């Protein structure tokens, strides 16, 4: 007993010595700047223990995000469909892959992803973490249509990447695991928290009478009743990140969550998107069916379609909705636009 | 290092010797179960119109989550042990268990508050509840939902229609510049439980009671937009008093 203790102690001391001598590069922890409003109102963001943010990892992730080498024919990067100027989406109804084939879903804006606490990504929640999500577009035949081994080889053969991976992860052996970890790190730094409404909540500006009347429509259970799913002044994410059927269709060509869970009670349910940055992200909904916010508001006001899975929060469905007045619609729109954050799309840290 | 080991072993022997002299603490777990007139209800029962309320309406449950606070054990000489300051219970998600290892063995009265009392119903100040979007709009005085119970019922035209049985602090909004509140949180006393070394306590919610006692609830008239409806909140408050009861206590 005594002997083995001494032995263990010796090993321990030895380890201490060796670690001092070697010159393994340790990446610098990345200081994620969390908006005060988020820190005050929300629980802490999700950063997985096996992929902490580092300066080197985030910088590498950014480089990869904009690099067309990740696609089969070097014509597409993540940014092709997730452009910083568009709040990391694009303005097409459906995104086009490298062979010009259209997908069936509207590209999603990317921000505040570390606050998606259930970590169910994509419109239907089929991707279970950012790391795992990033595997998908690269190999998707109607998106970047590449093969992960080839992508890794391309990067490995480049003059700069092996070193960058070494600095970020302590290994210059590039593979899909490290590539997706870097991408996820960069994505977690995409924080949008400086809209006009944020500044209003921080006491830095005032709303116009129309914007504040629109906020009331949003919060009024008898009018918009949007807050039950889309956040509020107390939930600055402007989404619940949960799955609902908001009454777009009576028959579903895309089952959404239902196709993922196999439960018919989930048919037609999609994840509530954040209402931040709508000014930059048209068209709207999972299939980009609405070109304008006016059409979205029209839908909630008088376009609701009945179905077995429509959310019970959708009221007066047999009349198509609660029927907002023209004034209420205009006010609601003005409020929604106040949630857009020009600083986010102009942030040089997020540009190529 | 050696000093550390010495201290550590000292600590271990000390705690090993001293613990028998202390009052023995129990490990207590409180969990919530749900039923419809004694038939168990879980999320697998959601989304199907299969319940019938006192007034005869058929209905389904699609979402049911509620807030309890001040879950407390009180001893005969009025010593109190707070098992939890507040807890959101969500039938649609993983079961929550309130646990404590601090309560000495003995007999206690078990009580909790359904919702938040006025003093604790502070707008925006509970990050986990904000994150869960459980807030009440500022135009209704802010604070938090006590319960969000959504589903569909079969209306008078035999068509399914949504209902939103949302319980909050009652508020009269006739004059938006002078909101009048009534604290409609419910103090629930569940009687005496005996706490032994390990005790597992079940608190039961009979969901049917929300529609039943003393007020027979008519979903055809009271279905949605109940948050700003002061009178509806008073009716909910009255019905809520008989919803909870003490279930099995396992030692």
Coordinates of C-alpha atoms in Angstrom, one line a residue:
Chain A
X1 CA 0.0 0.0 0.0
X2 CA 2.7 2.4 1.1
X3 CA 4.9 1.5 -1.8
X4 CA 2.2 2.0 -4.4
X5 CA 1.4 5.4 -2.9
X6 CA 4.9 6.5 -3.2
X7 CA 5.0 5.1 -6.7
X8 CA 1.9 7.1 -7.7
X9 CA 3.3 10.2 -6.2
X10 CA 6.5 9.8 -8.2
X11 CA 4.5 9.5 -11.4
X12 CA 2.6 12.5 -10.5
X13 CA 5.7 14.5 -9.9
X14 CA 7.2 13.2 -13.1
X15 CA 4.2 14.4 -15.0
X16 CA 4.6 17.8 -13.6
X17 CA 8.2 18.0 -14.8
X18 CA 7.5 16.7 -18.3
X19 CA 4.7 19.1 -19.0
X20 CA 6.9 22.0 -18.2
X21 CA 9.5 20.9 -20.6
X22 CA 7.4 20.2 -23.7
X23 CA 6.4 23.1 -26.0
X24 CA 2.9 22.1 -26.9
X25 CA 1.1 25.2 -28.1
X26 CA -1.9 26.0 -25.8
X27 CA -4.6 27.9 -27.5
X28 CA -5.8 31.1 -25.9
X29 CA -9.3 30.8 -24.3
X30 CA -11.8 33.0 -26.3
X31 CA -13.6 35.6 -24.3
X32 CA -17.2 35.4 -25.4
X33 CA -18.8 38.8 -25.0
X34 CA -22.3 38.2 -23.8
X35 CA -24.7 41.1 -24.1
X36 CA -25.7 42.4 -20.7
X37 CA -29.3 41.8 -21.5
X38 CA -28.7 38.2 -22.2
X39 CA -26.6 37.8 -19.0
X40 CA -29.3 39.4 -17.0
X41 CA -32.3 37.6 -18.4
X42 CA -31.1 34.2 -19.6
X43 CA -29.3 31.2 -18.4
X44 CA -25.7 30.7 -19.6
X45 CA -25.2 29.7 -23.3
X46 CA -24.2 26.1 -24.2
X47 CA -20.5 25.6 -24.8
X48 CA -19.7 21.8 -24.9
X49 CA -16.9 20.8 -22.6
X50 CA -15.1 18.9 -25.4
X51 CA -15.0 21.9 -27.6
X52 CA -14.3 25.1 -25.6
X53 CA -13.9 28.3 -27.5
X54 CA -10.4 29.4 -28.2
X55 CA -9.0 32.4 -30.2
X56 CA -7.3 30.0 -32.6
X57 CA -10.3 27.7 -32.9
X58 CA -12.7 30.5 -33.7
X59 CA -10.3 32.1 -36.2
X60 CA -9.9 28.8 -37.9
X61 CA -13.6 28.2 -37.9
X62 CA -14.2 31.5 -39.6
X63 CA -11.7 30.8 -42.3
X64 CA -13.3 27.4 -42.9
X65 CA -16.8 29.0 -43.0
X66 CA -15.8 31.2 -45.9
X67 CA -13.6 28.6 -47.7
X68 CA -15.0 27.1 -50.9
X69 CA -12.6 24.1 -50.5
X70 CA -15.4 22.6 -48.4
X71 CA -17.5 22.0 -51.5
X72 CA -17.1 19.3 -54.1
X73 CA -16.1 21.6 -56.9
X74 CA -14.7 24.5 -54.9
X75 CA -17.6 26.8 -55.8
X76 CA -19.5 27.0 -52.5
X77 CA -18.7 27.8 -48.9
X78 CA -21.0 27.9 -45.9
X79 CA -21.3 31.6 -46.5
X80 CA -22.8 31.1 -50.0
X81 CA -26.1 30.3 -48.2
X82 CA -25.2 32.0 -44.9
X83 CA -24.0 35.4 -45.9
X84 CA -23.0 37.8 -43.1
X85 CA -24.7 40.8 -44.9
X86 CA -28.0 38.8 -44.7
X87 CA -27.7 37.9 -41.0
X88 CA -26.0 34.7 -42.2
X89 CA -28.8 33.5 -44.5
X90 CA -29.5 34.4 -48.1
X91 CA -32.5 36.0 -49.8
X92 CA -33.5 33.0 -52.0
X93 CA -36.6 31.0 -51.3
X94 CA -34.7 27.7 -51.6
X95 CA -30.9 27.3 -51.5
X96 CA -29.1 26.0 -54.6
X97 CA -26.4 23.4 -54.3
X98 CA -23.2 23.2 -56.3
X99 CA -25.0 21.5 -59.2
X100 CA -27.8 24.1 -59.2
X101 CA -30.3 21.7 -57.6
X102 CA -32.7 23.4 -55.3
X103 CA -33.4 22.2 -51.8
X104 CA -36.8 22.3 -50.2
X105 CA -36.1 24.5 -47.2
X106 CA -35.2 28.2 -46.8
X107 CA -31.7 28.7 -45.5
X108 CA -31.6 29.8 -41.9
X109 CA -30.0 32.9 -40.4
X110 CA -27.2 32.0 -37.9
X111 CA -26.9 33.9 -34.6
X112 CA -27.3 33.3 -30.9
X113 CA -27.0 29.6 -31.6
X114 CA -25.3 28.9 -28.3
X115 CA -28.6 29.9 -26.7
X116 CA -30.5 27.1 -28.4
X117 CA -30.6 25.1 -25.2
X118 CA -32.2 21.9 -26.5
X119 CA -29.5 21.9 -29.2
X120 CA -32.0 20.8 -31.8
X121 CA -31.0 22.6 -35.0
X122 CA -32.5 23.0 -38.5
X123 CA -36.1 23.8 -39.1
X124 CA -37.2 20.4 -38.0
X125 CA -34.7 19.8 -35.2
X126 CA -33.0 16.9 -37.0
X127 CA -29.4 18.1 -36.2
X128 CA -28.5 17.5 -32.6
X129 CA -25.6 19.8 -32.1
X130 CA -23.7 22.5 -34.1
X131 CA -20.7 20.1 -34.5
X132 CA -23.0 17.4 -35.9
X133 CA -24.9 19.9 -38.0
X134 CA -21.8 21.1 -39.8
X135 CA -21.2 17.5 -41.1
X136 CA -24.4 17.6 -43.1
X137 CA -24.1 20.5 -45.7
X138 CA -20.7 19.4 -46.9
X139 CA -21.8 15.9 -47.9
X140 CA -25.4 16.8 -48.9
X141 CA -25.6 16.0 -52.6
X142 CA -27.9 19.0 -53.2
X143 CA -25.7 21.4 -51.2
X144 CA -21.9 21.3 -51.1
X145 CA -21.8 17.7 -52.4
X146 CA -18.3 16.9 -51.2
X147 CA -16.8 13.9 -49.5
X148 CA -15.3 14.6 -46.1
X149 CA -12.1 12.6 -46.8
X150 CA -11.4 14.7 -49.9
X151 CA -12.1 17.9 -48.1
X152 CA -9.7 16.9 -45.3
X153 CA -7.1 16.0 -47.9
X154 CA -7.5 19.3 -49.7
X155 CA -7.0 21.2 -46.5
X156 CA -4.1 19.0 -45.4
X157 CA -2.4 19.7 -48.7
X158 CA -2.7 23.5 -48.3
X159 CA 0.3 25.4 -47.0
X160 CA -1.5 27.1 -44.1
X161 CA -4.2 24.8 -42.7
X162 CA -2.1 22.1 -41.0
X163 CA -0.4 24.7 -38.8
X164 CA -3.7 26.4 -38.0
X165 CA -5.2 23.1 -36.8
X166 CA -2.1 22.4 -34.8
X167 CA -2.5 25.8 -33.1
X168 CA -6.2 25.3 -32.5
X169 CA -6.4 21.6 -31.5
X170 CA -2.8 20.5 -31.0
X171 CA -2.9 18.2 -34.0
X172 CA -2.1 18.9 -37.6
X173 CA -4.0 15.8 -38.7
X174 CA -7.1 17.4 -40.3
X175 CA -10.3 15.4 -40.3
X176 CA -14.1 16.1 -40.2
X177 CA -14.2 16.1 -36.4
X178 CA -11.7 19.0 -36.1
X179 CA -13.2 20.9 -39.0
X180 CA -16.7 20.8 -37.6
X181 CA -15.4 21.7 -34.1
X182 CA -13.8 24.8 -35.5
X183 CA -16.9 25.7 -37.5
X184 CA -19.1 25.3 -34.4
X185 CA -16.7 27.5 -32.4
X186 CA -17.0 30.3 -34.9
X187 CA -20.8 29.9 -35.1
X188 CA -21.1 30.2 -31.3
X189 CA -19.4 33.7 -31.5
X190 CA -22.2 35.0 -33.8
X191 CA -24.1 37.0 -31.3
X192 CA -26.8 39.5 -32.2
X193 CA -27.8 41.7 -29.3
X194 CA -27.7 45.3 -30.3
X195 CA -31.0 46.0 -32.1
X196 CA -32.9 49.2 -31.5
X197 CA -35.2 47.3 -29.2
X198 CA -32.2 46.0 -27.2
X199 CA -30.9 49.5 -26.9
X200 CA -34.4 50.6 -25.8
X201 CA -34.4 47.9 -23.1
X202 CA -31.0 49.1 -22.0
X203 CA -32.3 52.6 -21.6
X204 CA -30.2 53.9 -24.5
X205 CA -33.0 55.0 -26.9
X206 CA -36.7 55.4 -27.1
X207 CA -39.2 53.7 -29.4
X208 CA -41.4 55.6 -31.8
X209 CA -45.1 55.6 -30.8
X210 CA -45.8 53.1 -33.6
X211 CA -43.1 50.7 -32.5
X212 CA -44.3 50.7 -29.0
X213 CA -47.9 50.3 -30.2
X214 CA -46.7 47.3 -32.2
X215 CA -45.0 45.8 -29.2
X216 CA -48.3 45.9 -27.5
X217 CA -50.0 44.1 -30.4
X218 CA -47.2 41.5 -30.1
X219 CA -47.8 41.1 -26.3
X220 CA -51.6 41.3 -26.3
X221 CA -53.1 37.9 -25.9
X222 CA -56.3 39.1 -27.7
X223 CA -54.3 40.5 -30.6
X224 CA -50.9 39.1 -31.8
X225 CA -50.2 36.9 -28.9
X226 CA -46.8 36.3 -30.4
X227 CA -44.9 36.3 -27.1
X228 CA -46.0 32.8 -26.1
X229 CA -43.6 31.4 -28.9
X230 CA -41.4 34.3 -29.9
X231 CA -39.8 35.7 -26.7
X232 CA -40.4 39.1 -25.2
X233 CA -38.7 41.9 -23.4
X234 CA -37.8 39.2 -20.8
X235 CA -36.5 36.7 -23.4
X236 CA -34.3 38.6 -25.8
X237 CA -33.8 35.5 -28.0
X238 CA -37.1 36.3 -29.6
X239 CA -37.8 32.6 -29.9
X240 CA -38.6 29.7 -27.7
X241 CA -36.7 27.3 -30.0
X242 CA -39.6 24.9 -29.6
X243 CA -41.6 23.2 -32.4
X244 CA -45.1 24.4 -33.4
X245 CA -47.5 24.3 -36.2
X246 CA -48.3 27.9 -36.8
X247 CA -51.1 27.1 -39.2
X248 CA -49.5 27.5 -42.6
X249 CA -51.1 24.4 -44.2
X250 CA -53.9 21.9 -43.8
X251 CA -52.0 19.3 -45.7
X252 CA -48.3 19.0 -45.2
X253 CA -45.9 18.5 -48.1
X254 CA -43.1 18.7 -45.6
X255 CA -43.8 16.9 -42.3
X256 CA -41.2 18.9 -40.4
X257 CA -40.6 17.5 -36.9
X258 CA -43.0 14.7 -37.7
X259 CA -40.6 13.2 -40.2
X260 CA -37.8 13.3 -37.6
X261 CA -39.8 11.8 -34.7
X262 CA -42.1 9.6 -36.7
X263 CA -45.0 10.8 -34.5
X264 CA -47.9 12.0 -36.6
X265 CA -48.7 14.5 -33.7
X266 CA -45.6 16.3 -34.8
X267 CA -46.5 16.7 -38.5
X268 CA -46.3 20.2 -39.7
X269 CA -44.3 21.4 -36.7
X270 CA -41.2 23.5 -37.2
X271 CA -38.9 25.3 -34.9
X272 CA -40.0 28.9 -34.1
X273 CA -37.4 31.1 -35.7
X274 CA -36.0 34.2 -33.9
X275 CA -37.6 37.4 -34.9
X276 CA -34.3 39.3 -34.8
X277 CA -32.9 40.6 -38.0
X278 CA -36.1 40.0 -40.1
X279 CA -35.1 43.2 -42.1
X280 CA -32.3 41.2 -43.7
X281 CA -33.7 37.7 -43.9
X282 CA -36.6 37.6 -46.3
X283 CA -38.2 35.4 -47.5
X284 CA -39.8 33.8 -44.5
X285 CA -40.9 30.4 -43.1
X286 CA -39.3 27.0 -43.6
X287 CA -40.1 27.1 -47.2
X288 CA -39.6 30.8 -47.8
X289 CA -43.2 31.1 -48.9
X290 CA -43.7 34.7 -47.7
X291 CA -41.6 37.4 -49.5
X292 CA -42.5 40.2 -47.1
X293 CA -43.4 40.8 -43.5
X294 CA -46.8 42.1 -44.6
X295 CA -47.5 38.6 -45.9
X296 CA -46.4 37.0 -42.6
X297 CA -48.6 39.3 -40.6
X298 CA -51.5 38.8 -43.0
X299 CA -51.1 35.0 -42.4
X300 CA -51.3 35.3 -38.6
X301 CA -54.2 37.8 -38.9
X302 CA -56.5 36.0 -41.4
X303 CA -54.7 33.2 -43.2
X304 CA -54.5 30.4 -40.6
X305 CA -55.2 26.9 -42.0
X306 CA -56.8 24.3 -39.7
X307 CA -55.2 21.0 -39.1
X308 CA -55.0 18.4 -36.3
X309 CA -51.6 19.6 -35.2
X310 CA -52.2 23.4 -35.4
X311 CA -51.0 25.0 -32.1
X312 CA -53.8 25.8 -29.7
X313 CA -52.3 29.3 -29.4
X314 CA -53.6 30.0 -32.9
X315 CA -56.9 31.6 -32.2
X316 CA -60.2 31.8 -34.2
X317 CA -58.8 29.4 -36.8
X318 CA -62.2 28.9 -38.4
X319 CA -62.1 32.7 -39.3
X320 CA -58.4 32.5 -40.3
X321 CA -57.2 34.3 -37.2
X322 CA -58.1 37.2 -34.9
X323 CA -58.2 39.8 -37.7
X324 CA -55.9 42.7 -36.9
X325 CA -56.8 46.2 -38.1
X326 CA -54.6 47.8 -40.8
X327 CA -53.2 50.1 -38.1
X328 CA -52.4 47.2 -35.8
X329 CA -50.6 45.4 -38.7
X330 CA -48.5 48.4 -39.5
X331 CA -47.6 48.9 -35.9
X332 CA -46.7 45.3 -35.5
X333 CA -44.5 45.5 -38.5
X334 CA -42.7 48.6 -37.2
X335 CA -42.1 46.8 -33.9
X336 CA -40.7 43.7 -35.6
X337 CA -38.3 45.8 -37.6
X338 CA -37.0 47.3 -34.4
X339 CA -35.6 43.9 -33.5
X340 CA -33.1 44.1 -36.4
X341 CA -29.5 44.6 -35.6
X342 CA -27.4 46.4 -38.2
X343 CA -24.3 46.1 -36.0
X344 CA -24.5 42.4 -36.3
X345 CA -24.4 42.3 -40.1
X346 CA -21.7 44.9 -40.3
X347 CA -19.5 43.4 -37.6
X348 CA -16.0 43.1 -39.2
X349 CA -15.2 40.1 -36.9
X350 CA -17.9 38.2 -38.9
X351 CA -16.7 39.2 -42.3
X352 CA -14.4 37.3 -44.6
Chain B
X1 CA 1.6 17.3 -1.2
X2 CA 2.3 15.3 1.9
X3 CA 0.7 18.1 4.0
X4 CA -2.3 17.9 1.8
X5 CA -2.6 14.1 2.2
X6 CA -2.2 14.5 6.0
X7 CA -4.9 17.1 6.1
X8 CA -7.2 15.1 3.9
X9 CA -6.9 11.9 6.0
X10 CA -7.4 14.0 9.2
X11 CA -10.6 15.4 7.7
X12 CA -11.8 11.9 6.8
X13 CA -11.3 10.4 10.2
X14 CA -12.8 13.5 11.9
X15 CA -15.9 13.4 9.8
X16 CA -16.2 9.6 10.2
X17 CA -16.1 10.0 14.0
X18 CA -18.3 13.0 14.3
X19 CA -21.2 12.0 12.1
X20 CA -22.9 9.5 14.4
X21 CA -23.4 12.2 17.0
X22 CA -25.3 14.5 14.6
X23 CA -29.0 14.4 14.1
X24 CA -29.6 12.0 11.3
X25 CA -30.7 13.7 8.0
X26 CA -32.9 12.0 5.6
X27 CA -32.8 12.0 1.9
X28 CA -36.1 13.4 0.6
X29 CA -37.4 13.4 -2.9
X30 CA -40.6 15.0 -4.1
X31 CA -42.1 14.3 -7.4
X32 CA -45.3 15.3 -9.2
X33 CA -47.7 13.0 -10.8
X34 CA -50.7 13.8 -12.9
X35 CA -54.1 12.1 -13.4
X36 CA -57.5 12.7 -14.8
X37 CA -59.9 11.4 -12.1
X38 CA -57.4 8.8 -11.0
X39 CA -56.3 7.7 -14.5
X40 CA -52.6 8.5 -14.9
X41 CA -51.8 11.2 -17.4
X42 CA -48.3 11.6 -19.1
X43 CA -47.1 13.2 -22.2
X44 CA -47.9 10.0 -24.1
X45 CA -51.6 11.0 -23.6
X46 CA -51.1 14.3 -25.2
X47 CA -52.7 15.5 -28.5
X48 CA -55.6 13.1 -28.5
X49 CA -59.1 14.3 -27.7
X50 CA -59.8 11.7 -25.0
X51 CA -60.7 13.5 -21.8
X52 CA -64.2 14.7 -20.9
X53 CA -64.6 17.5 -18.4
X54 CA -67.3 18.1 -15.8
X55 CA -69.3 20.2 -18.3
X56 CA -69.2 17.4 -20.9
X57 CA -66.7 18.9 -23.3
X58 CA -64.2 16.5 -24.9
X59 CA -60.7 17.8 -24.9
X60 CA -57.0 17.1 -25.5
X61 CA -53.9 18.2 -23.7
X62 CA -51.1 19.6 -25.9
X63 CA -49.0 21.5 -23.3
X64 CA -49.2 21.5 -19.5
X65 CA -46.6 23.3 -17.4
X66 CA -46.9 25.0 -14.1
X67 CA -44.9 26.7 -11.4
X68 CA -44.7 25.7 -7.7
X69 CA -42.8 27.6 -5.2
X70 CA -41.9 27.5 -1.5
X71 CA -42.0 23.7 -1.2
X72 CA -41.6 23.5 2.5
X73 CA -41.5 20.9 5.3
X74 CA -42.6 22.3 8.7
X75 CA -41.9 20.4 11.9
X76 CA -44.2 20.2 15.0
X77 CA -42.1 22.9 16.7
X78 CA -42.3 25.1 13.5
X79 CA -38.9 24.5 12.2
X80 CA -39.0 24.8 8.4
X81 CA -37.0 23.2 5.7
X82 CA -37.3 24.6 2.2
X83 CA -37.0 21.8 -0.3
X84 CA -37.1 24.2 -3.3
X85 CA -37.7 27.9 -3.7
X86 CA -39.5 27.3 -7.0
X87 CA -39.7 24.7 -9.7
X88 CA -41.3 24.6 -13.1
X89 CA -43.0 21.3 -13.8
X90 CA -43.5 20.4 -17.5
X91 CA -45.5 17.3 -18.3
X92 CA -44.1 17.4 -21.9
X93 CA -40.5 17.1 -20.7
X94 CA -38.5 15.0 -18.4
X95 CA -39.9 14.5 -15.0
X96 CA -38.4 16.7 -12.3
X97 CA -37.6 15.6 -8.8
X98 CA -37.0 18.0 -5.9
X99 CA -34.4 16.6 -3.7
X100 CA -32.9 17.4 -0.3
X101 CA -30.5 15.7 2.1
X102 CA -30.9 18.4 4.8
X103 CA -34.0 17.4 6.6
X104 CA -33.7 15.6 10.0
X105 CA -35.9 12.4 10.4
X106 CA -39.3 13.2 11.8
X107 CA -42.9 14.2 11.1
X108 CA -43.5 17.3 9.0
X109 CA -46.3 19.2 7.4
X110 CA -45.7 19.5 3.6
X111 CA -46.8 22.6 1.9
X112 CA -46.1 24.6 -1.3
X113 CA -47.4 27.5 -3.2
X114 CA -49.0 27.1 -6.6
X115 CA -47.5 29.9 -8.7
X116 CA -45.6 32.8 -7.0
X117 CA -47.1 34.9 -4.3
X118 CA -47.0 38.7 -5.0
X119 CA -43.7 39.3 -3.2
X120 CA -41.9 36.7 -5.3
X121 CA -43.6 37.3 -8.6
X122 CA -40.9 39.8 -9.7
X123 CA -40.9 40.5 -13.4
X124 CA -38.0 39.2 -15.3
X125 CA -35.9 38.2 -12.3
X126 CA -35.7 34.4 -12.8
X127 CA -33.4 33.6 -15.7
X128 CA -34.5 30.0 -16.0
X129 CA -38.1 31.0 -16.2
X130 CA -37.4 33.7 -18.7
X131 CA -35.5 31.2 -20.8
X132 CA -38.6 29.0 -20.7
X133 CA -40.7 31.9 -21.9
X134 CA -42.9 31.7 -18.8
X135 CA -43.3 35.4 -18.4
X136 CA -46.5 37.5 -18.2
X137 CA -46.6 40.6 -20.4
X138 CA -45.9 43.9 -18.7
X139 CA -49.3 45.2 -19.8
X140 CA -50.7 42.6 -17.3
X141 CA -48.4 43.6 -14.6
X142 CA -45.5 41.3 -15.5
X143 CA -44.3 38.4 -13.4
X144 CA -44.8 34.8 -14.4
X145 CA -47.4 32.4 -15.5
X146 CA -48.6 30.0 -12.8
X147 CA -49.7 27.5 -15.4
X148 CA -49.9 27.2 -19.1
X149 CA -52.4 24.5 -20.1
X150 CA -53.1 24.4 -23.8
X151 CA -55.2 21.9 -25.8
X152 CA -58.2 21.5 -28.0
X153 CA -61.8 20.9 -27.1
X154 CA -64.8 19.9 -29.3
X155 CA -66.9 23.1 -29.6
X156 CA -70.6 23.5 -30.1
X157 CA -70.2 23.0 -33.8
X158 CA -68.5 19.7 -33.1
X159 CA -65.2 21.1 -34.4
X160 CA -61.9 21.1 -32.5
X161 CA -60.9 24.5 -31.2
X162 CA -58.0 25.6 -29.1
X163 CA -58.1 26.5 -25.5
X164 CA -55.5 28.3 -23.4
X165 CA -56.1 27.8 -19.7
X166 CA -53.4 30.1 -18.5
X167 CA -53.3 30.9 -14.8
X168 CA -51.6 34.1 -13.7
X169 CA -52.0 36.7 -10.9
X170 CA -55.5 38.2 -11.4
X171 CA -55.3 41.7 -12.9
X172 CA -58.0 44.2 -13.7
X173 CA -56.8 46.2 -16.7
X174 CA -59.8 48.5 -17.1
X175 CA -57.6 51.4 -16.5
X176 CA -54.2 50.6 -18.1
X177 CA -52.6 53.3 -16.0
X178 CA -53.8 51.8 -12.8
X179 CA -53.8 48.0 -12.9
X180 CA -55.5 46.4 -9.9
X181 CA -54.1 43.1 -8.8
X182 CA -55.3 40.2 -6.7
X183 CA -52.8 37.6 -5.5
X184 CA -54.2 34.4 -6.9
X185 CA -51.3 32.1 -6.0
X186 CA -52.6 29.1 -3.9
X187 CA -51.1 27.9 -0.7
X188 CA -51.4 24.1 -0.8
X189 CA -51.2 22.2 2.5
X190 CA -50.9 18.5 2.0
X191 CA -50.9 17.3 5.6
X192 CA -48.3 15.4 7.7
X193 CA -45.6 13.2 6.2
X194 CA -43.2 11.0 8.1
X195 CA -39.6 11.5 6.9
X196 CA -37.4 8.5 7.5
X197 CA -33.9 7.8 6.1
X198 CA -35.0 7.9 2.5
X199 CA -38.4 9.2 1.7
X200 CA -40.1 9.6 -1.7
X201 CA -43.1 11.8 -1.7
X202 CA -45.7 12.0 -4.6
X203 CA -47.7 15.1 -5.1
X204 CA -50.7 14.4 -7.3
X205 CA -52.5 16.8 -9.6
X206 CA -56.0 15.8 -10.8
X207 CA -56.2 17.8 -14.0
X208 CA -60.0 17.3 -14.2
X209 CA -60.4 19.5 -11.0
X210 CA -59.4 22.6 -12.9
X211 CA -62.8 22.3 -14.7
X212 CA -64.9 21.1 -11.9
X213 CA -64.8 22.2 -8.3
X214 CA -66.4 24.5 -7.2
X215 CA -66.9 26.1 -10.6
X216 CA -68.1 23.9 -13.5
X217 CA -66.0 25.3 -16.4
X218 CA -67.6 25.9 -19.7
X219 CA -64.9 25.8 -22.4
X220 CA -67.4 27.2 -24.9
X221 CA -67.4 30.5 -23.1
X222 CA -64.0 30.5 -21.4
X223 CA -61.4 29.2 -23.8
X224 CA -58.8 31.7 -24.9
X225 CA -57.6 35.2 -23.8
X226 CA -58.1 34.3 -20.2
X227 CA -54.9 36.1 -19.0
X228 CA -56.5 39.6 -19.0
X229 CA -59.8 38.2 -17.7
X230 CA -59.9 39.0 -14.0
X231 CA -63.1 37.0 -13.3
X232 CA -61.8 34.0 -15.1
X233 CA -58.6 34.1 -13.0
X234 CA -60.6 34.1 -9.8
X235 CA -62.6 31.1 -11.0
X236 CA -59.3 29.3 -11.8
X237 CA -57.9 30.2 -8.4
X238 CA -61.0 28.7 -6.7
X239 CA -60.8 25.5 -8.8
X240 CA -57.1 25.2 -8.2
X241 CA -57.5 24.7 -4.5
X242 CA -58.7 21.1 -4.8
X243 CA -56.3 20.1 -7.7
X244 CA -53.4 18.9 -5.6
X245 CA -53.3 16.1 -3.0
X246 CA -50.7 14.0 -1.3
X247 CA -50.0 10.7 -3.1
X248 CA -47.9 7.8 -2.1
X249 CA -45.1 8.3 0.4
X250 CA -42.5 5.6 0.1
X251 CA -40.0 5.0 2.9

